[in-house]
C-alpha atoms as one frame of an Amber mdcrd trajectory, in Angstrom:
protein
   7.107  -6.211  21.252   3.326  -6.395  19.891   3.446  -2.511  19.537   6.645
  -3.022  17.681   5.279  -5.599  15.359   2.003  -3.411  14.762   4.207  -0.399
  13.919   6.318  -2.111  11.481   3.644  -3.841   9.646   1.642  -0.711   9.466
   4.844   1.340   8.177   5.160  -1.434   5.715   1.771  -1.280   4.331   1.932
   2.471   4.377   5.053   2.427   1.944   3.383   0.119  -0.117   0.600   2.577
  -0.801   2.901   5.528  -1.053   5.010   3.752  -3.601   2.222   2.657  -5.692
   0.568   5.980  -5.656   3.935   7.697  -6.775   4.428   5.425  -9.525   0.521
   5.806 -10.844   1.327   9.875 -10.630   4.492   9.227 -12.648   2.764   7.174
 -15.204  -0.099   9.957 -15.316   1.955  13.000 -15.349   4.530  11.792 -17.937
   3.175  11.628 -21.590   6.353   9.355 -22.380   5.897   5.999 -23.401   8.168
   3.565 -21.874   8.485   0.472 -23.847   8.171  -1.915 -20.713   5.112  -0.223
 -19.824   2.924  -0.035 -22.858  -0.254  -1.247 -21.497  -0.566   1.688 -19.033
  -4.098   0.943 -17.607  -2.980  -2.541 -17.062  -0.054  -1.265 -14.865  -2.007
   1.111 -13.006  -4.612  -1.322 -12.417  -2.043  -3.726 -10.854  -0.851  -0.741
  -8.892  -4.373   0.140  -7.640  -4.672  -3.587  -6.690  -1.397  -3.299  -4.510
  -2.993  -0.091  -2.723  -6.259  -1.840  -2.186  -4.479  -5.020  -0.551  -2.451
  -2.844   1.620  -5.313  -0.680   3.038  -7.412  -3.819   3.569  -4.572  -5.195
   5.638  -4.156  -1.970   7.346  -7.792  -1.978   8.167  -7.844  -5.636   9.598
  -4.616  -4.814  11.399  -6.082  -2.078  13.398  -9.606  -3.837  13.765  -7.932
  -6.881  15.370  -4.656  -5.600  16.867  -5.041  -2.370  17.132  -4.241   0.046
  20.470  -7.662  -0.955  22.043  -6.939  -4.850  21.347  -3.308  -4.239  23.065
  -4.773  -2.998  26.106  -6.815  -6.304  26.725
């Protein structure tokens, strides 16, 4: 059960990172201005925060509940 929880959370955070990176790449590669996203730097900043948060959570999860921890 613990291993399933760990894997589910890791996949969730990895998906958040992948989604945010895809959106950033799309903003950078497309020169079209989308009316809802006029503040591109602000949008990219928000997406970078999502990446940072997810990576921090993955690191914390590994540190406290990684494979070595579950062996205890």
